[in-house]
Tab-separated table of C-alpha atoms and ligand atoms in Angstrom:
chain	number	residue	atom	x	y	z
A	16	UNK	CA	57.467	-21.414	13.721
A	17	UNK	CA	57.528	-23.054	10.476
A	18	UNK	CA	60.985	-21.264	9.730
A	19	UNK	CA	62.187	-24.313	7.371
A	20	UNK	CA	59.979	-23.437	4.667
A	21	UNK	CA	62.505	-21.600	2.532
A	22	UNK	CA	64.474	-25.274	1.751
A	23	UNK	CA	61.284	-26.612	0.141
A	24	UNK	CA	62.033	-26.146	-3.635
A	25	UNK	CA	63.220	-29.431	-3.807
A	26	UNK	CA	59.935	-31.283	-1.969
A	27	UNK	CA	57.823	-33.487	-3.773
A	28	UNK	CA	54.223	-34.273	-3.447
A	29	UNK	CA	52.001	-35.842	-5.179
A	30	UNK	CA	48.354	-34.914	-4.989
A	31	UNK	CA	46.103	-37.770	-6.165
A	32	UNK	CA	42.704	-36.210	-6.293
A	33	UNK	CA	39.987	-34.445	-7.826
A	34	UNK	CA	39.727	-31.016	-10.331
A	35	UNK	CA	36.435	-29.353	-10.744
A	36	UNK	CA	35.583	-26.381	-12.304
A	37	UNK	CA	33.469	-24.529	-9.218
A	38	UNK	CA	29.801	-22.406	-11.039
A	39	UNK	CA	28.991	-20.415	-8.591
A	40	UNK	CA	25.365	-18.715	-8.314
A	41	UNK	CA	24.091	-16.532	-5.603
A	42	UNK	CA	20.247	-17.018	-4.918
A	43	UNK	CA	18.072	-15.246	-2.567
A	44	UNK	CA	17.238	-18.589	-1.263
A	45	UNK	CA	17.827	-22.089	-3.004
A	46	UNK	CA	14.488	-23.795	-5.150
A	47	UNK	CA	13.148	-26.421	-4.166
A	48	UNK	CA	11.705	-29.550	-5.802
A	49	UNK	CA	9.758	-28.777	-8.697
A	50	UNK	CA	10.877	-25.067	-8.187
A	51	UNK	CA	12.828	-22.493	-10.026
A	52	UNK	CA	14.356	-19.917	-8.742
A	53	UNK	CA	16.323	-16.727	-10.635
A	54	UNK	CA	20.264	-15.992	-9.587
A	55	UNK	CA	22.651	-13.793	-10.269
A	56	UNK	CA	25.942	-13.962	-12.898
A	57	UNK	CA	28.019	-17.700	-12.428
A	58	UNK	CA	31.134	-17.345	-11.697
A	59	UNK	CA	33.414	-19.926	-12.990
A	60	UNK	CA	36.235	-20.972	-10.375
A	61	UNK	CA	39.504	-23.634	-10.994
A	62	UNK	CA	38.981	-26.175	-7.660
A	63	UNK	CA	37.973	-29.635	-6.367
A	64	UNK	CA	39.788	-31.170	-3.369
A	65	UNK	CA	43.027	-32.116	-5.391
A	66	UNK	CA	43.563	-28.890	-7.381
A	67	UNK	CA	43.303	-27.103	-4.335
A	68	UNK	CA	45.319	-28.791	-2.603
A	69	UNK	CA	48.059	-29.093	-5.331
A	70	UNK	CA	48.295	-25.179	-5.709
A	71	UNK	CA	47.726	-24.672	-1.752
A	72	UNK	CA	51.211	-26.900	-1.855
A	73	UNK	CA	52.945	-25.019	-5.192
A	74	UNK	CA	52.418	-21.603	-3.318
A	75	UNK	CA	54.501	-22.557	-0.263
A	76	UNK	CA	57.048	-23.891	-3.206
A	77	UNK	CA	56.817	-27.571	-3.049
A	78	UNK	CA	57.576	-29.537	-6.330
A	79	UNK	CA	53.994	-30.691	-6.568
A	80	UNK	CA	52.097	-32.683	-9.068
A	81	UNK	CA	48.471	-33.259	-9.392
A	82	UNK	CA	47.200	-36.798	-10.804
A	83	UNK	CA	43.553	-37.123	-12.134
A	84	UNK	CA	41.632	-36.291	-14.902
A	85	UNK	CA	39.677	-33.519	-16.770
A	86	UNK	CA	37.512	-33.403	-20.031
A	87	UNK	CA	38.801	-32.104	-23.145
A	88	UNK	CA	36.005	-28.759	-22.584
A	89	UNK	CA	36.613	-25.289	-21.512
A	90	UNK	CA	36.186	-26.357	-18.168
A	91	UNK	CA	39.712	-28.786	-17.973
A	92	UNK	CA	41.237	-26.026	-20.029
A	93	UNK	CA	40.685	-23.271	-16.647
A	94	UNK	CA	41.674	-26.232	-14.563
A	95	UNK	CA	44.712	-27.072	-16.452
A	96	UNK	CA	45.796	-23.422	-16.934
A	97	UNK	CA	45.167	-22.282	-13.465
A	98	UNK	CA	47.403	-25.394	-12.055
A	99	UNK	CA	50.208	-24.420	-14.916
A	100	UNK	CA	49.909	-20.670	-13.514
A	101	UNK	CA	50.699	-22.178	-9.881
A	102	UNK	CA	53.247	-24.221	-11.006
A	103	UNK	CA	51.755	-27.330	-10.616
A	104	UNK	CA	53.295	-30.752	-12.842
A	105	UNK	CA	50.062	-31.809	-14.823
A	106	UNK	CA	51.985	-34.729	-17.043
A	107	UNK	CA	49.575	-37.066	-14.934
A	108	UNK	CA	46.626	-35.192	-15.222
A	109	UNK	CA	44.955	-36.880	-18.011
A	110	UNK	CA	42.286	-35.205	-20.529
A	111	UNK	CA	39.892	-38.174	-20.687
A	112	UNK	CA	36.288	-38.270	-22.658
A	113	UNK	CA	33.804	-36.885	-20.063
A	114	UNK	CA	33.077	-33.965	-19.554
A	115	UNK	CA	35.395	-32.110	-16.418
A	116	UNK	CA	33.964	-32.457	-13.304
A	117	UNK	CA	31.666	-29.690	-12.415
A	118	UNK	CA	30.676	-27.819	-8.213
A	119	UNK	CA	27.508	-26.505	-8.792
A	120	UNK	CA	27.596	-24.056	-5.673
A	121	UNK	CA	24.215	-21.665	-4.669
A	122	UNK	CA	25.117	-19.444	-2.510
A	123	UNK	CA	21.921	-17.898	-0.214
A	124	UNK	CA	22.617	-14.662	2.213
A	125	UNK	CA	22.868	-16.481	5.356
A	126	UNK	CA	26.163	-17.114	3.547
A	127	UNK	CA	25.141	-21.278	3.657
A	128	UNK	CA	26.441	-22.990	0.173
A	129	UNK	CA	24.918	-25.639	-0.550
A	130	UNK	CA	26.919	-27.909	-3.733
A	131	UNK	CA	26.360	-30.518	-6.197
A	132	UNK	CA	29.464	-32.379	-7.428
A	133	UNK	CA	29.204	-34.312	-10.753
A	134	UNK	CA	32.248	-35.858	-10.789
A	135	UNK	CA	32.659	-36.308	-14.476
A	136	UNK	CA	36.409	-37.065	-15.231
A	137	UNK	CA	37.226	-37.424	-12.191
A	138	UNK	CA	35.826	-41.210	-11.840
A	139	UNK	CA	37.932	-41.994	-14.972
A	140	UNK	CA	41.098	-41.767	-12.305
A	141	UNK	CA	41.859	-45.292	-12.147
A	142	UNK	CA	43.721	-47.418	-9.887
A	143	UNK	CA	46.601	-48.619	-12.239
A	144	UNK	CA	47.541	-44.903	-12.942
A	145	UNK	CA	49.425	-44.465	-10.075
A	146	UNK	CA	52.286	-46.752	-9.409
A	147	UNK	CA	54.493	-44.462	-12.105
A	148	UNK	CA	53.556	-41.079	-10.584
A	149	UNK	CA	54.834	-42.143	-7.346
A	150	UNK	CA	58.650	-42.176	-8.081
A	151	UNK	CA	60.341	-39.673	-6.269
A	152	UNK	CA	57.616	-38.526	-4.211
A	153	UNK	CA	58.142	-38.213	-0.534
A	154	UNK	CA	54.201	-37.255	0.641
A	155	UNK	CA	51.090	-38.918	-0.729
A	156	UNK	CA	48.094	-36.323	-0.431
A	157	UNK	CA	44.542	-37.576	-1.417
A	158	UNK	CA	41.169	-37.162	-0.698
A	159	UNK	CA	38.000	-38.799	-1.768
A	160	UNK	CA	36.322	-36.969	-4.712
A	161	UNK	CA	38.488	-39.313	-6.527
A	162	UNK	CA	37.054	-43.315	-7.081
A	163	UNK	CA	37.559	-45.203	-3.306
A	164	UNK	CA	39.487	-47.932	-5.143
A	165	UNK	CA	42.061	-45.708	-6.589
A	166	UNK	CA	42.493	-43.634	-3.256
A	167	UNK	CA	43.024	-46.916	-1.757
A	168	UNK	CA	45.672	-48.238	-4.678
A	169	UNK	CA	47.310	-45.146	-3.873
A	170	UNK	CA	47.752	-45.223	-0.334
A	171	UNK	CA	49.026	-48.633	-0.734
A	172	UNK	CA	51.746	-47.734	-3.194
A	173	UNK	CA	52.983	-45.127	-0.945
A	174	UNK	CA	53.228	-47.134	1.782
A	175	UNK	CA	54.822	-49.871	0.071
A	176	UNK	CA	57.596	-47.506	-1.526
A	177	UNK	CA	58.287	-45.786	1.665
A	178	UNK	CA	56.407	-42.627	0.580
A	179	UNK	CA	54.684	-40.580	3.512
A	180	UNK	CA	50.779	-40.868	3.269
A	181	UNK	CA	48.144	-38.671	4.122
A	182	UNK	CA	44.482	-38.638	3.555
A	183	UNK	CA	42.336	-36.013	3.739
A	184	UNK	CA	38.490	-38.169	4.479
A	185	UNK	CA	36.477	-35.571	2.659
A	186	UNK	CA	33.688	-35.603	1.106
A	187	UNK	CA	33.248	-38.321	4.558
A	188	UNK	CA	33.605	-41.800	3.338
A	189	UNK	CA	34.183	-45.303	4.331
A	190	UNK	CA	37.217	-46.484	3.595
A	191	UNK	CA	38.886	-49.643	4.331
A	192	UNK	CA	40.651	-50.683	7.569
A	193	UNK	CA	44.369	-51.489	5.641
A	194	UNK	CA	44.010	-47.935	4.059
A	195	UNK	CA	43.678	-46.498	7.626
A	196	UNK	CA	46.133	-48.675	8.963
A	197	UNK	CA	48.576	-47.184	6.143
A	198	UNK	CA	48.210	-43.708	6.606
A	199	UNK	CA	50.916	-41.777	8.428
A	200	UNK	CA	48.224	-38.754	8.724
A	201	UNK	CA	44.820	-38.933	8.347
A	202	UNK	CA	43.493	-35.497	7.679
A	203	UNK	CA	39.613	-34.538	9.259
A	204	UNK	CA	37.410	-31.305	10.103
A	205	UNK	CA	35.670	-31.727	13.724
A	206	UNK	CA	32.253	-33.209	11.615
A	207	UNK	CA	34.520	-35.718	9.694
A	208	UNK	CA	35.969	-36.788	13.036
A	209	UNK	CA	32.765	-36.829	14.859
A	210	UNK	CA	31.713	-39.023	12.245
A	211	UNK	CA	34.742	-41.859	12.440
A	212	UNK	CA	34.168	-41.299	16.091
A	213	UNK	CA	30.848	-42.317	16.170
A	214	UNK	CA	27.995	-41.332	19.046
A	215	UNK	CA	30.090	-41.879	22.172
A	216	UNK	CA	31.825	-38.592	20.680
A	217	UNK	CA	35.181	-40.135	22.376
A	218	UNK	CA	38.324	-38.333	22.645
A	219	UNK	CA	40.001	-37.278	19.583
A	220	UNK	CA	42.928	-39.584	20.507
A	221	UNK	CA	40.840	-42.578	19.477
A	222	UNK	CA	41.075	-41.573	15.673
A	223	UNK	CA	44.426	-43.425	16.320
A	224	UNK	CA	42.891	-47.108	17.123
A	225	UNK	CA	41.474	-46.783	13.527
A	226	UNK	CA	45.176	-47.601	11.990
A	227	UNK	CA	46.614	-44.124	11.140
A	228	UNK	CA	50.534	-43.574	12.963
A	229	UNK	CA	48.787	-39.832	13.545
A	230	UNK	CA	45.878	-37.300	13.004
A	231	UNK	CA	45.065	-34.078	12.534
A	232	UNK	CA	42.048	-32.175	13.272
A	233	UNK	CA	41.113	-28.696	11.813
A	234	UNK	CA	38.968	-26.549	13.709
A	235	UNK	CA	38.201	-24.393	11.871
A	236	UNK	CA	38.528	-20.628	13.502
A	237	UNK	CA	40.102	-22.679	16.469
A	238	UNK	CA	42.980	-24.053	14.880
A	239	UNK	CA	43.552	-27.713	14.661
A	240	UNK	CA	44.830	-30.510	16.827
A	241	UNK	CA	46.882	-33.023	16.447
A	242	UNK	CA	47.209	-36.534	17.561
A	243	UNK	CA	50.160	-38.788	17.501
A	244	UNK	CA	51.112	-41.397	20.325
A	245	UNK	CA	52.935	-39.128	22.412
A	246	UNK	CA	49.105	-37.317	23.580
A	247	UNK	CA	47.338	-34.544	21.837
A	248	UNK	CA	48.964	-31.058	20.924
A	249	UNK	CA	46.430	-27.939	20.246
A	250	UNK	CA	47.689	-25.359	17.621
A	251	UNK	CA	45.775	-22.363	17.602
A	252	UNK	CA	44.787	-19.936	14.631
A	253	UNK	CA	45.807	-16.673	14.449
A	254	UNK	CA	42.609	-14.314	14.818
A	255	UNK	CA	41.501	-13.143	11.332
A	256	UNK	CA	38.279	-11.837	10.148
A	257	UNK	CA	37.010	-14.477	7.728
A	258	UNK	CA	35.439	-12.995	4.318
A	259	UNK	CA	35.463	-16.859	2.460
A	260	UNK	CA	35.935	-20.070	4.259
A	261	UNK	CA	35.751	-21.996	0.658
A	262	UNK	CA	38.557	-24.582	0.395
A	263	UNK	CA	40.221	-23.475	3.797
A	264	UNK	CA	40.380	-27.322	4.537
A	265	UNK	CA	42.477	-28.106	1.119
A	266	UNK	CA	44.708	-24.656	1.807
A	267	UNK	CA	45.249	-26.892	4.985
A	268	UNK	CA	46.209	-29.919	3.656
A	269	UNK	CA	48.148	-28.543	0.665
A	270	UNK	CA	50.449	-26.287	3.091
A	271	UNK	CA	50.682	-29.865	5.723
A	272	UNK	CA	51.749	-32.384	2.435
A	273	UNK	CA	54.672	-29.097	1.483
A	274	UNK	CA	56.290	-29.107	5.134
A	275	UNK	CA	56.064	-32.417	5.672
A	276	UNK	CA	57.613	-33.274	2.102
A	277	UNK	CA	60.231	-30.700	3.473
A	278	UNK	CA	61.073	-32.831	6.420
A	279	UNK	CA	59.296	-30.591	8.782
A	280	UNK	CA	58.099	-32.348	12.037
A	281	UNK	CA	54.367	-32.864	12.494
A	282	UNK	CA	53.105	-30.286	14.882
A	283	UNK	CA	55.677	-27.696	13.215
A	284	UNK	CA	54.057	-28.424	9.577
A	285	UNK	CA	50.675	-27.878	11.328
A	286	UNK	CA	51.507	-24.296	12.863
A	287	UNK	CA	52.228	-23.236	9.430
A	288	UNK	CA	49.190	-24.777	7.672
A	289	UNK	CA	46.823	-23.167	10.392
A	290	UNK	CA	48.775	-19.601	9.488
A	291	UNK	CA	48.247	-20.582	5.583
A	292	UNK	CA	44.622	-21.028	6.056
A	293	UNK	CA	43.973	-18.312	8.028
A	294	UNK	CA	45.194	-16.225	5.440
A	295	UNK	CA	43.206	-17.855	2.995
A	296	UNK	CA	39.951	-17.253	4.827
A	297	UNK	CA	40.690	-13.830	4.400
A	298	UNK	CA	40.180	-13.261	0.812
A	299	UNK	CA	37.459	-14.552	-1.450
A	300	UNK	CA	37.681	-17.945	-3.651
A	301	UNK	CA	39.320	-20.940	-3.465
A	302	UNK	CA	42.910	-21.017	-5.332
A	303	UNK	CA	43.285	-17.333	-5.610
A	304	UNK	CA	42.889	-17.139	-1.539
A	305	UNK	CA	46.175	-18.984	-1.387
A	306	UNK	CA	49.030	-16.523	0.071
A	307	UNK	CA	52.853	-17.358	-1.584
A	308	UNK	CA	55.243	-17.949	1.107
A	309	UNK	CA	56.585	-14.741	1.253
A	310	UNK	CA	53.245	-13.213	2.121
A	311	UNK	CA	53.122	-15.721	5.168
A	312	UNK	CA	56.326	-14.160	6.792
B	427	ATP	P1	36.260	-26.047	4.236
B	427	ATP	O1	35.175	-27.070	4.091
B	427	ATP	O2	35.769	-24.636	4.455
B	427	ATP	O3	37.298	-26.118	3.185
B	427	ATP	P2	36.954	-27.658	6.491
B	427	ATP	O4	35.597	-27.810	7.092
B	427	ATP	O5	37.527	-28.818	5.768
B	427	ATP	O6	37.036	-26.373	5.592
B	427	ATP	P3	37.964	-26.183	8.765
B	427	ATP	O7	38.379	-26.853	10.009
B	427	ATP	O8	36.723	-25.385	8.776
B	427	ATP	O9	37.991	-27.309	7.634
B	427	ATP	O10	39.137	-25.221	8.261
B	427	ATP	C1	40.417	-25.701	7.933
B	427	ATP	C2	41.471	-24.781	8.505
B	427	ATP	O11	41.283	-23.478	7.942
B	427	ATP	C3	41.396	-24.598	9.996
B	427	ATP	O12	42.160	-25.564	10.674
B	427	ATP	C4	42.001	-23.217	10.154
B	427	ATP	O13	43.406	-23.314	10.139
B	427	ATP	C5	41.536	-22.492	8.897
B	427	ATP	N1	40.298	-21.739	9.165
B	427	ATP	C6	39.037	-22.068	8.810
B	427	ATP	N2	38.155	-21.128	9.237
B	427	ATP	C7	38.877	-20.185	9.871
B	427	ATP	C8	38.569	-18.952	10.531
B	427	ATP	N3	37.314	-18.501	10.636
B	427	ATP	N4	39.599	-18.251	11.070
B	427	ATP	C9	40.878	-18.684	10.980
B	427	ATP	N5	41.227	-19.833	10.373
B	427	ATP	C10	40.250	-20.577	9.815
């Protein structure tokens, strides 16, 4: 299971996607409109979608880099630190005037979160950035905090130069038919796919007739499935007892994009990203949840 890992020091992904600096605030219960209600401390966090995801990749020791943006603030300093720390390449993140993009996350004692995303630097990632980035790359990892037209550019590049492509359609989005169509895996939790599935709730196996050569579907304590032309294969989670589910779904995707880049096969990469996560549902945060390899043996 997964026992190729150890060649990956030589993989290389590249994460197009998002940083944001994650305040979180617990709250007895969240204020409404017109309402204010007292918290305790924030705690100030390194994530977004592509940040996780890079350092999700850097711990199973892929050659990762991140491309996107952060504000020249205290905010894109954590972010840019905390990737450096993982060893994640930044020379394509750029430091851009907005401010960094900001989670504000209240979190209420039925343990629901509920977030606000200003994107800030983040929407300064623009399309035209990426073509350089991509040389050398073997996996393509995105997601959609970052512009739609950029996610798209990039997606095309890849394909174009023979790079593998995977998109991860969170936060749920439309996105264009020739994107799909160029994905080699397109990445979804059981609401995203619910959601590209429509009412009929149809068998997982259609996500294919949207254009993507396969798909993967995380299920959360279940595992995940995956779908390729040859039928669907379940891969189940190892039991854990979860104390913070909070970027499980980028530990995924970063641990998928490092076996893949490492020539792993499909369901193979996906057996170790479901062991990844579940590790990282053990322990609180985002980025610090993330095992190294050698706490996955
Ligand atoms: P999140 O929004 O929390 O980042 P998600 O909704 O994108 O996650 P999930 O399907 O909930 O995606 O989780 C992603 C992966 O994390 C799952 O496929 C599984 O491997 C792991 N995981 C999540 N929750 C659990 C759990 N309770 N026990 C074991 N593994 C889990």
């Amino acid at each position: 299971m997964g026992h190729g890992t150890l060649d990956h020091v030589t993989a290389q992904v590249l994460v197009v996607g998002s940083a944001n600096a994650d305040l979180i605030v617990a709250a007895d219960r969240r204020p409404g409109g017109g309402e204010t209600v007292l918290g305790g401390d924030t705690r100030t966090l390194p994530g977004g979608k592509g940040a996780n995801t890079a350092v999700a990749a850097a711990r199973l020791g892929a050659d990762v880099a991140l491309l996107g943006a952060v504000g020249d603030d205290a905010n894109g300093r954590l972010l840019l630190g905390s990737l450096r720390d993982a060893g994640v390449r930044t020379e394509f993140v750029r430091v851009v005037e907005r401010p960094t993009g900001v989670a504000y996350i209240t979190v209420t004692p039925d343990g629901e979160n509920s977030i606000l995303v200003s994107p800030g630097a983040n929407h300064a990632v623009a399309p035209d950035v990426v073509d350089g980035a991509l040389e050398g790359a073997r996996v393509l990892a995105t997601s959609l905090e970052t512009p739609l037209p950029t996610v798209e550019a990039a997606v095309s590049a890849a394909s174009a130069a023979g790079v593998l492509t995977m998109l991860n359609l969170s936060p749920v989005a439309s996105v264009g038919e020739s994107t799909l169509a160029a994905l080699d895996v397109l990445l979804v939790n059981e609401h995203e796919a619910g959601w590209l599935l429509g009412e009929s709730r149809e068998k997982e196996s259609a996500l294919l007739d949207l254009g993507p050569r396969a798909a993967v579907v995380t299920r959360g304590a279940r595992g995940a499935l995956v779908v390729t032309a040859d039928g669907v294969t379940e891969v189940s989670s190892p039991k854990v007892t979860p104390v913070d589910t909070t970027g499980a779904g980028d530990a995924f995707a970063g641990a998928l994009a490092c076996e893949l880049a490492g020539g792993v096969d499909l369901v193979a990469s996906v057996r170790t990203a479901v062991r990844f996560a579940a590790v990282s549902v053990t322990r609180a945060g985002a980025q610090p949840s993330y095992p190294a390899l050698s706490e996955l043996e």
